Amino acid sequence: MRTFKIGGVHPHDNKIYSAHQSITECPLPQKAIIPLVQHIGAPAQAIVEKGQKVKVGELIAKAGGFVSANVHSPVSGTVNKIDTTIDAWGMKMPAVFIDVEGDEWMEGIDRSADVIHECTLEPKEIVDKIAAAGIVGLGGACFPTQVKLLPPPGKTAEVLIVNGVECEPYLTCDHQLILEHGEEIVVGIQILMKALGINRAIIGIENNKPDAIARMKELTAKVLGVEVMPLRLKYPQGGEKQLIDACIGRQVPSGALPIEVGAVVDNVATIYAVYEAVQKNMPLISRVMTVTGKHVAKPGNYKVRFGTPLTEVVAMAGGVPEDTGKIIGGGPMMGRAMNNIDMPANKRVSGLLFLPEDECRRVEPENCIRCGKCVAACPMGLEPYLLSRQAELKMWDEMEQHNVMDCIECGCCLFTCPSHRPLLDYVRMGKATVGGIIRNRQAAAKAAAEAKK
């Protein structure tokens, strides 16, 4: 059975707590806070003002550039203010505050459960509709989806790789989405194939989800060009470059994007959102997220309108367990500990994990014993022990030379280190610093070039 070739680890998947829990819709909040930064790239620019009435699905902020995404109102009511809000990690971001009044939707949005199979739009019309709906990657990266569908000059897509892996421990929202909305996902795949002008798609699913594999095989049995590929269980198989390697055996070069090897990768939740946008005129205003943990009273998969305070989602799951030591936004490998859960749900939040106190204590780090386990585990072929030491010593130039920007922050190095060294912490810090240096250098070069004109 296929998997990627370089590195990887095998953490326990811990999916039993929320697996096969039907998707439950959360009630509307009384007040919604909709961040304007829910994607990679430039923040969206608000186009509403205080006192304005808005409906569900109405555009409230336009994309702020080529790599950006529209933001729509997930509720109906009155705009209270346009201000800043604080996310779960203490960062300020612009947001639209709406007092919720009923649930009045924009005309033209099809809310029925009927599945529409035929898409008569031309490729450009599909891409434009996806852009208008504000769709971004819901697997974690939040990269604006329309950008992926517009390959740069000289690059051509050959295959669409559908990410149904969900390799992150504890999370089950994508699995449940496949089981409940597999038919719509298959239509979404065909829509994206049409937009890209390709005739091949591969759906990658890890073999710990046999029911999802069976469901997608059943639905694609008569769909030309679409293959379901069971994959061996290994983390981080859901990473774009790892999934490409596992499915088609191609290695994406350092610093390059998947299109370099003819691949476009989209998560199943993203593809479901594409279906809803193209076939139902539904903008991206909600998502399914997992709330889970060993002692959570009602772990499950919850469909949440953006802007809903996470405290209200947690209340649906029975509240915060008494022995909680950390609340993780996302899963335990790539997620980050949250300072608070007062922040609103948004396109970035795929799950909330409540870890018991006895499972989240950090062990005192010891000296590196040069065992090489972090090197063997790194799926990007990096040397985490070296990069972390360079970060400690602020050797930014050396970190860039050793390809720190290729790090996907998967946590394999930290997971496998017998000396409990905070490898990921240092590498993540160094990557952020080096990234800033590179951006400043590029901006200076651009300014100098323009000054010569």
Short mmCIF file of C-alpha atoms in Angstrom, two decimals:
data_model
loop_
_atom_site.label_atom_id
_atom_site.label_comp_id
_atom_site.label_asym_id
_atom_site.label_seq_id
_atom_site.Cartn_x
_atom_site.Cartn_y
_atom_site.Cartn_z
CA MET A 1 0.00 0.00 0.00
CA ARG A 2 1.30 3.44 -0.95
CA THR A 3 2.74 6.13 1.29
CA PHE A 4 5.36 8.88 1.01
CA LYS A 5 9.03 7.92 0.97
CA ILE A 6 10.85 10.37 3.26
CA GLY A 7 10.40 10.46 7.04
CA GLY A 8 7.13 10.36 8.91
CA VAL A 9 5.98 9.01 12.30
CA HIS A 10 3.13 6.91 13.66
CA PRO A 11 1.32 8.67 16.52
CA HIS A 12 -1.81 6.99 17.87
CA ASP A 13 -4.74 8.39 15.90
CA ASN A 14 -7.10 8.80 18.91
CA LYS A 15 -10.07 9.26 16.60
CA ILE A 16 -12.48 7.02 18.53
CA TYR A 17 -13.85 9.89 20.63
CA SER A 18 -15.54 11.76 17.77
CA ALA A 19 -15.44 9.24 14.91
CA HIS A 20 -18.83 8.51 13.31
CA GLN A 21 -20.52 11.28 15.27
CA SER A 22 -23.08 12.82 12.90
CA ILE A 23 -22.53 16.43 11.93
CA THR A 24 -24.46 18.63 14.35
CA GLU A 25 -25.35 22.23 13.50
CA CYS A 26 -24.57 24.81 16.17
CA PRO A 27 -27.20 27.45 17.01
CA LEU A 28 -26.69 31.02 15.82
CA PRO A 29 -24.90 33.40 18.19
CA GLN A 30 -26.52 36.59 19.47
CA LYS A 31 -23.50 38.56 18.34
CA ALA A 32 -21.15 37.53 15.54
CA ILE A 33 -17.57 38.69 15.10
CA ILE A 34 -16.31 38.04 11.57
CA PRO A 35 -12.52 38.43 11.16
CA LEU A 36 -11.30 39.88 7.86
CA VAL A 37 -8.13 37.77 7.99
CA GLN A 38 -9.27 34.18 7.47
CA HIS A 39 -6.78 33.24 4.79
CA ILE A 40 -3.17 33.44 3.68
CA GLY A 41 -2.42 36.73 1.92
CA ALA A 42 -3.77 40.26 2.16
CA PRO A 43 -6.64 40.98 4.57
CA ALA A 44 -10.07 41.49 3.05
CA GLN A 45 -11.33 45.10 2.97
CA ALA A 46 -14.66 45.84 4.67
CA ILE A 47 -17.37 47.26 2.38
CA VAL A 48 -20.10 47.64 5.03
CA GLU A 49 -20.52 50.33 7.66
CA LYS A 50 -21.98 50.73 11.12
CA GLY A 51 -25.77 50.52 11.19
CA GLN A 52 -26.05 48.69 7.88
CA LYS A 53 -28.45 45.75 7.62
CA VAL A 54 -26.95 42.56 6.18
CA LYS A 55 -28.31 39.17 5.18
CA VAL A 56 -26.76 35.70 5.37
CA GLY A 57 -24.40 35.27 2.42
CA GLU A 58 -24.02 38.98 1.71
CA LEU A 59 -20.53 40.20 0.79
CA ILE A 60 -19.15 42.28 3.66
CA ALA A 61 -15.44 42.44 2.72
CA LYS A 62 -13.68 42.23 -0.65
CA ALA A 63 -10.41 40.41 -1.29
CA GLY A 64 -7.48 42.77 -0.72
CA GLY A 65 -5.31 41.46 -3.57
CA PHE A 66 -4.61 38.53 -5.89
CA VAL A 67 -3.78 36.27 -2.92
CA SER A 68 -6.73 37.12 -0.72
CA ALA A 69 -10.36 36.05 -0.26
CA ASN A 70 -13.80 37.60 -0.01
CA VAL A 71 -15.64 37.46 3.32
CA HIS A 72 -19.42 37.08 3.55
CA SER A 73 -21.83 37.55 6.41
CA PRO A 74 -22.69 34.22 8.06
CA VAL A 75 -25.65 35.82 9.86
CA SER A 76 -28.36 38.43 9.30
CA GLY A 77 -28.66 41.54 11.40
CA THR A 78 -27.14 44.97 11.92
CA VAL A 79 -23.48 45.90 11.68
CA ASN A 80 -22.58 47.13 15.17
CA LYS A 81 -19.05 48.28 14.35
CA ILE A 82 -15.92 47.61 12.35
CA ASP A 83 -13.07 47.22 14.81
CA THR A 84 -10.33 44.84 15.86
CA THR A 85 -10.68 41.58 17.73
CA ILE A 86 -8.15 39.35 19.48
CA ASP A 87 -7.53 35.82 18.32
CA ALA A 88 -6.73 32.89 20.59
CA TRP A 89 -3.01 33.68 20.47
CA GLY A 90 -3.29 37.35 21.42
CA MET A 91 -2.97 38.82 17.92
CA LYS A 92 -5.16 41.71 16.82
CA MET A 93 -7.08 41.50 13.56
CA PRO A 94 -9.75 43.62 11.85
CA ALA A 95 -13.30 42.32 12.11
CA VAL A 96 -16.93 43.16 11.42
CA PHE A 97 -19.21 42.96 14.48
CA ILE A 98 -22.85 42.07 13.75
CA ASP A 99 -25.85 42.01 16.09
CA VAL A 100 -27.79 38.93 14.97
CA GLU A 101 -31.46 39.43 14.08
CA GLY A 102 -33.22 36.34 12.75
CA ASP A 103 -31.80 34.30 9.89
CA GLU A 104 -32.62 36.06 6.61
CA TRP A 105 -30.71 34.77 3.58
CA MET A 106 -29.69 36.43 0.33
CA GLU A 107 -31.87 35.53 -2.63
CA GLY A 108 -30.45 32.98 -5.05
CA ILE A 109 -28.79 30.73 -2.48
CA ASP A 110 -30.10 27.17 -2.76
CA ARG A 111 -30.39 25.68 0.75
CA SER A 112 -32.10 22.45 -0.31
CA ALA A 113 -30.55 19.03 0.21
CA ASP A 114 -30.96 18.15 -3.48
CA VAL A 115 -27.68 17.21 -5.17
CA ILE A 116 -27.13 19.02 -8.49
CA HIS A 117 -24.84 16.92 -10.67
CA GLU A 118 -24.54 18.80 -13.96
CA CYS A 119 -22.34 21.88 -14.19
CA THR A 120 -22.80 23.91 -17.38
CA LEU A 121 -20.34 26.69 -16.56
CA GLU A 122 -17.15 27.30 -18.52
CA PRO A 123 -13.79 26.93 -16.69
CA LYS A 124 -13.31 30.68 -16.21
CA GLU A 125 -16.86 31.03 -14.89
CA ILE A 126 -16.16 28.26 -12.35
CA VAL A 127 -12.96 29.96 -11.14
CA ASP A 128 -14.72 33.33 -10.91
CA LYS A 129 -17.55 31.82 -8.89
CA ILE A 130 -15.10 30.14 -6.49
CA ALA A 131 -13.27 33.44 -6.02
CA ALA A 132 -16.53 35.31 -5.45
CA ALA A 133 -17.55 32.77 -2.77
CA GLY A 134 -14.38 33.38 -0.74
CA ILE A 135 -13.29 29.74 -0.73
CA VAL A 136 -9.93 28.90 0.82
CA GLY A 137 -8.16 25.68 1.70
CA LEU A 138 -9.97 24.19 4.70
CA GLY A 139 -7.29 21.61 5.44
CA GLY A 140 -5.31 24.15 7.45
CA ALA A 141 -3.35 26.29 5.01
CA CYS A 142 -6.29 28.59 4.09
CA PHE A 143 -4.73 29.39 0.70
CA PRO A 144 -7.28 31.11 -1.60
CA THR A 145 -8.58 28.30 -3.82
CA GLN A 146 -8.99 30.33 -7.00
CA VAL A 147 -5.23 31.00 -7.06
CA LYS A 148 -4.53 27.25 -7.25
CA LEU A 149 -6.78 27.05 -10.30
CA LEU A 150 -4.78 29.68 -12.21
CA PRO A 151 -1.38 28.06 -12.92
CA PRO A 152 1.44 30.50 -13.74
CA PRO A 153 2.60 30.78 -17.37
CA GLY A 154 4.40 27.69 -18.54
CA LYS A 155 2.85 25.43 -15.88
CA THR A 156 0.05 22.96 -16.59
CA ALA A 157 -2.06 20.89 -14.23
CA GLU A 158 -2.18 17.16 -14.99
CA VAL A 159 -3.89 15.67 -11.96
CA LEU A 160 -6.16 16.80 -9.13
CA ILE A 161 -5.22 15.13 -5.84
CA VAL A 162 -8.06 15.11 -3.33
CA ASN A 163 -6.90 15.18 0.28
CA GLY A 164 -9.16 12.91 2.29
CA VAL A 165 -6.28 11.69 4.45
CA GLU A 166 -7.00 13.55 7.72
CA CYS A 167 -3.76 12.26 9.25
CA GLU A 168 -3.85 14.64 12.24
CA PRO A 169 -4.70 12.65 15.40
CA TYR A 170 -8.11 13.22 17.03
CA LEU A 171 -9.69 15.14 14.12
CA THR A 172 -12.61 13.45 12.32
CA CYS A 173 -14.51 16.27 10.60
CA ASP A 174 -13.27 15.41 7.08
CA HIS A 175 -14.02 11.72 7.60
CA GLN A 176 -17.58 12.48 8.61
CA LEU A 177 -17.99 14.95 5.75
CA ILE A 178 -17.07 12.18 3.29
CA LEU A 179 -19.64 9.82 4.85
CA GLU A 180 -22.46 12.37 4.86
CA HIS A 181 -21.68 14.45 1.76
CA GLY A 182 -19.61 12.16 -0.44
CA GLU A 183 -21.96 12.62 -3.39
CA GLU A 184 -21.50 16.40 -3.34
CA ILE A 185 -17.72 15.98 -2.99
CA VAL A 186 -17.61 13.81 -6.13
CA VAL A 187 -19.51 16.51 -8.05
CA GLY A 188 -17.07 19.09 -6.67
CA ILE A 189 -14.15 16.99 -7.92
CA GLN A 190 -15.66 16.93 -11.42
CA ILE A 191 -16.17 20.70 -11.29
CA LEU A 192 -12.52 21.27 -10.39
CA MET A 193 -11.37 18.87 -13.11
CA LYS A 194 -13.37 20.90 -15.60
CA ALA A 195 -11.94 24.18 -14.27
CA LEU A 196 -8.39 22.83 -14.60
CA GLY A 197 -8.98 21.19 -17.97
CA ILE A 198 -7.77 17.78 -16.78
CA ASN A 199 -9.18 14.25 -16.94
CA ARG A 200 -7.55 12.63 -13.91
CA ALA A 201 -8.22 12.88 -10.17
CA ILE A 202 -6.97 10.77 -7.25
CA ILE A 203 -8.74 10.66 -3.90
CA GLY A 204 -6.22 9.78 -1.18
CA ILE A 205 -7.65 8.31 2.05
CA GLU A 206 -5.70 6.57 4.82
CA ASN A 207 -6.68 2.97 5.50
CA ASN A 208 -7.91 3.69 9.04
CA LYS A 209 -11.10 4.97 7.36
CA PRO A 210 -12.34 1.86 5.50
CA ASP A 211 -15.94 3.11 5.41
CA ALA A 212 -14.87 6.37 3.75
CA ILE A 213 -12.80 4.43 1.21
CA ALA A 214 -15.75 2.16 0.46
CA ARG A 215 -18.15 5.08 0.18
CA MET A 216 -15.98 6.99 -2.29
CA LYS A 217 -15.30 3.86 -4.35
CA GLU A 218 -19.04 3.28 -4.59
CA LEU A 219 -19.70 6.88 -5.66
CA THR A 220 -16.87 7.03 -8.23
CA ALA A 221 -17.38 3.57 -9.75
CA LYS A 222 -18.87 5.08 -12.92
CA VAL A 223 -17.04 8.42 -12.90
CA LEU A 224 -14.36 8.52 -15.59
CA GLY A 225 -10.87 9.55 -14.53
CA VAL A 226 -11.47 9.51 -10.76
CA GLU A 227 -9.54 6.95 -8.69
CA VAL A 228 -9.80 6.23 -4.96
CA MET A 229 -6.37 5.41 -3.53
CA PRO A 230 -6.14 3.81 -0.05
CA LEU A 231 -2.94 4.91 1.68
CA ARG A 232 -0.87 3.35 4.43
CA LEU A 233 -1.28 5.04 7.80
CA LYS A 234 1.58 7.49 8.33
CA TYR A 235 1.80 11.07 9.55
CA PRO A 236 2.01 13.74 7.96
CA GLN A 237 0.53 12.17 4.84
CA GLY A 238 -1.96 15.04 4.57
CA GLY A 239 0.85 17.47 3.72
CA GLU A 240 0.64 18.51 0.07
CA LYS A 241 4.12 17.35 -0.89
CA GLN A 242 3.79 14.09 1.04
CA LEU A 243 0.41 13.33 -0.51
CA ILE A 244 1.73 14.02 -4.02
CA ASP A 245 4.63 11.64 -3.36
CA ALA A 246 2.28 8.97 -2.01
CA CYS A 247 -0.26 9.23 -4.85
CA ILE A 248 1.84 9.82 -7.98
CA GLY A 249 5.44 9.29 -6.81
CA ARG A 250 6.63 12.79 -7.74
CA GLN A 251 8.87 14.95 -5.54
CA VAL A 252 8.09 18.67 -5.39
CA PRO A 253 11.42 20.57 -5.52
CA SER A 254 12.56 22.73 -2.59
CA GLY A 255 10.75 26.04 -2.55
CA ALA A 256 8.38 25.01 -5.34
CA LEU A 257 4.61 24.55 -5.44
CA PRO A 258 2.69 21.36 -6.41
CA ILE A 259 1.97 22.76 -9.88
CA GLU A 260 5.70 22.31 -10.59
CA VAL A 261 5.04 18.57 -10.89
CA GLY A 262 1.64 18.98 -12.54
CA ALA A 263 -0.46 18.51 -9.40
CA VAL A 264 -3.19 20.54 -7.71
CA VAL A 265 -4.13 19.43 -4.19
CA ASP A 266 -7.44 20.27 -2.48
CA ASN A 267 -8.94 19.07 0.78
CA VAL A 268 -12.33 17.32 0.77
CA ALA A 269 -13.90 20.12 2.84
CA THR A 270 -12.65 22.66 0.31
CA ILE A 271 -14.11 20.61 -2.53
CA TYR A 272 -17.45 20.39 -0.74
CA ALA A 273 -17.37 24.19 -0.42
CA VAL A 274 -16.62 24.41 -4.17
CA TYR A 275 -19.69 22.28 -4.90
CA GLU A 276 -21.89 24.49 -2.73
CA ALA A 277 -20.54 27.68 -4.30
CA VAL A 278 -20.81 26.59 -7.93
CA GLN A 279 -24.00 24.54 -7.78
CA LYS A 280 -25.86 26.24 -4.92
CA ASN A 281 -24.53 29.83 -4.97
CA MET A 282 -23.48 29.30 -1.34
CA PRO A 283 -20.51 31.41 -0.19
CA LEU A 284 -18.15 30.02 2.43
CA ILE A 285 -19.86 31.05 5.68
CA SER A 286 -19.49 27.89 7.80
CA ARG A 287 -17.44 24.76 8.23
CA VAL A 288 -17.47 21.43 10.06
CA MET A 289 -15.02 21.26 12.96
CA THR A 290 -14.18 18.56 15.50
CA VAL A 291 -14.44 19.17 19.24
CA THR A 292 -12.76 16.32 21.05
CA GLY A 293 -10.60 15.03 23.89
CA LYS A 294 -10.51 12.03 26.19
CA HIS A 295 -12.75 13.66 28.79
CA VAL A 296 -15.00 15.85 26.62
CA ALA A 297 -18.62 15.05 27.50
CA LYS A 298 -20.03 15.23 23.95
CA PRO A 299 -17.16 14.97 21.47
CA GLY A 300 -18.33 15.36 17.92
CA ASN A 301 -18.29 17.10 14.57
CA TYR A 302 -20.06 20.43 14.60
CA LYS A 303 -21.11 22.64 11.69
CA VAL A 304 -20.44 26.17 12.82
CA ARG A 305 -21.25 29.52 11.23
CA PHE A 306 -18.20 31.77 11.19
CA GLY A 307 -18.35 34.50 13.80
CA THR A 308 -19.80 32.18 16.45
CA PRO A 309 -17.76 32.42 19.69
CA LEU A 310 -15.90 29.17 20.25
CA THR A 311 -17.19 29.20 23.83
CA GLU A 312 -20.66 28.48 22.42
CA VAL A 313 -19.33 25.57 20.35
CA VAL A 314 -17.60 24.17 23.42
CA ALA A 315 -20.85 24.46 25.38
CA MET A 316 -22.51 22.27 22.75
CA ALA A 317 -19.85 19.63 23.47
CA GLY A 318 -20.52 19.71 27.22
CA GLY A 319 -18.11 22.44 28.29
CA VAL A 320 -14.45 22.45 29.22
CA PRO A 321 -13.43 19.28 31.13
CA GLU A 322 -12.21 19.99 34.66
CA ASP A 323 -8.83 18.34 34.17
CA THR A 324 -7.98 20.29 30.98
CA GLY A 325 -4.35 21.32 30.84
CA LYS A 326 -4.30 22.74 27.33
CA ILE A 327 -6.79 23.63 24.62
CA ILE A 328 -5.32 23.07 21.18
CA GLY A 329 -6.59 24.81 18.07
CA GLY A 330 -6.45 21.97 15.52
CA GLY A 331 -4.80 18.65 16.30
CA PRO A 332 -1.96 17.76 18.70
CA MET A 333 0.79 17.63 16.05
CA MET A 334 0.34 20.86 14.08
CA GLY A 335 -2.15 22.70 16.28
CA ARG A 336 -1.20 25.39 18.79
CA ALA A 337 -2.20 25.91 22.39
CA MET A 338 -4.83 28.63 22.74
CA ASN A 339 -4.76 31.42 25.31
CA ASN A 340 -8.56 31.62 25.34
CA ILE A 341 -11.59 30.32 23.48
CA ASP A 342 -13.45 33.62 23.30
CA MET A 343 -12.37 34.06 19.68
CA PRO A 344 -14.89 33.51 16.87
CA ALA A 345 -15.00 30.44 14.66
CA ASN A 346 -13.52 31.11 11.23
CA LYS A 347 -12.20 29.39 8.10
CA ARG A 348 -8.94 28.45 9.84
CA VAL A 349 -10.34 26.51 12.82
CA SER A 350 -10.66 22.79 12.01
CA GLY A 351 -10.95 21.56 15.58
CA LEU A 352 -10.63 22.07 19.31
CA LEU A 353 -8.73 19.48 21.32
CA PHE A 354 -8.88 19.38 25.13
CA LEU A 355 -5.81 17.67 26.52
CA PRO A 356 -5.80 16.49 30.15
CA GLU A 357 -3.25 18.07 32.48
CA ASP A 358 -1.24 14.87 32.84
CA GLU A 359 -0.76 14.60 29.06
CA CYS A 360 0.48 18.08 28.30
CA ARG A 361 3.25 18.66 30.80
CA ARG A 362 6.56 19.40 29.14
CA VAL A 363 9.44 17.18 30.16
CA GLU A 364 12.66 19.00 31.05
CA PRO A 365 14.82 18.93 27.89
CA GLU A 366 18.15 17.15 27.99
CA ASN A 367 21.24 17.47 25.83
CA CYS A 368 21.04 16.34 22.22
CA ILE A 369 22.56 12.85 21.93
CA ARG A 370 23.01 13.07 18.12
CA CYS A 371 20.84 10.02 17.59
CA GLY A 372 19.53 11.32 14.28
CA LYS A 373 15.91 10.35 14.95
CA CYS A 374 14.66 13.84 14.11
CA VAL A 375 16.49 13.70 10.77
CA ALA A 376 15.03 10.27 9.96
CA ALA A 377 11.52 11.47 10.90
CA CYS A 378 11.54 14.77 8.99
CA PRO A 379 9.28 14.36 5.92
CA MET A 380 11.02 17.28 4.22
CA GLY A 381 14.52 15.81 4.51
CA LEU A 382 15.75 18.58 6.83
CA GLU A 383 18.06 18.43 9.86
CA PRO A 384 15.90 19.68 12.74
CA TYR A 385 18.64 19.32 15.39
CA LEU A 386 20.85 21.65 13.33
CA LEU A 387 18.13 24.15 12.48
CA SER A 388 17.01 24.40 16.10
CA ARG A 389 20.57 25.07 17.25
CA GLN A 390 21.01 27.70 14.55
CA ALA A 391 17.79 29.35 15.72
CA GLU A 392 19.08 29.40 19.31
CA LEU A 393 22.25 31.14 18.08
CA LYS A 394 20.32 33.46 15.71
CA MET A 395 22.19 32.15 12.68
CA TRP A 396 19.53 33.30 10.24
CA ASP A 397 21.65 33.17 7.07
CA GLU A 398 22.69 29.62 7.84
CA MET A 399 19.07 28.61 8.49
CA GLU A 400 18.07 29.95 5.08
CA GLN A 401 20.93 28.04 3.45
CA HIS A 402 19.72 24.86 5.15
CA ASN A 403 16.21 25.31 3.68
CA VAL A 404 14.31 26.17 6.86
CA MET A 405 11.52 27.62 4.71
CA ASP A 406 10.76 24.06 3.51
CA CYS A 407 9.69 23.10 7.05
CA ILE A 408 5.96 22.31 7.20
CA GLU A 409 5.90 22.53 11.03
CA CYS A 410 4.46 19.02 11.30
CA GLY A 411 6.08 18.26 14.67
CA CYS A 412 7.63 14.92 13.68
CA CYS A 413 11.00 16.04 15.05
CA LEU A 414 9.54 16.99 18.43
CA PHE A 415 7.49 13.78 18.58
CA THR A 416 10.49 11.52 18.03
CA CYS A 417 13.19 13.29 20.09
CA PRO A 418 14.28 11.08 23.04
CA SER A 419 15.84 14.12 24.77
CA HIS A 420 12.55 16.04 24.70
CA ARG A 421 14.20 19.05 23.09
CA PRO A 422 11.80 21.80 21.88
CA LEU A 423 12.97 21.38 18.30
CA LEU A 424 9.78 22.57 16.64
CA ASP A 425 9.59 25.68 18.84
CA TYR A 426 13.04 26.84 17.78
CA VAL A 427 12.61 25.89 14.12
CA ARG A 428 9.22 27.62 13.96
CA MET A 429 10.71 30.77 15.49
CA GLY A 430 13.64 30.67 13.08
CA LYS A 431 11.41 30.07 10.09
CA ALA A 432 9.28 33.10 10.97
CA THR A 433 12.39 35.28 11.33
CA VAL A 434 14.01 34.05 8.11
CA GLY A 435 10.71 34.48 6.27
CA GLY A 436 10.57 38.11 7.39
CA ILE A 437 14.17 38.68 6.25
CA ILE A 438 13.39 37.20 2.83
CA ARG A 439 10.26 39.35 2.41
CA ASN A 440 12.16 42.50 3.39
CA ARG A 441 14.94 41.64 0.96
CA GLN A 442 12.46 41.08 -1.85
CA ALA A 443 10.65 44.36 -1.07
CA ALA A 444 13.96 46.26 -1.07
CA ALA A 445 14.96 44.69 -4.39
CA LYS A 446 11.59 45.61 -5.89
CA ALA A 447 11.87 49.19 -4.64
CA ALA A 448 15.38 49.49 -6.04
CA ALA A 449 14.25 48.15 -9.42
CA GLU A 450 11.38 50.63 -9.57
CA ALA A 451 13.69 53.49 -8.61
CA LYS A 452 15.90 52.73 -11.63
CA LYS A 453 12.98 53.03 -14.06
#
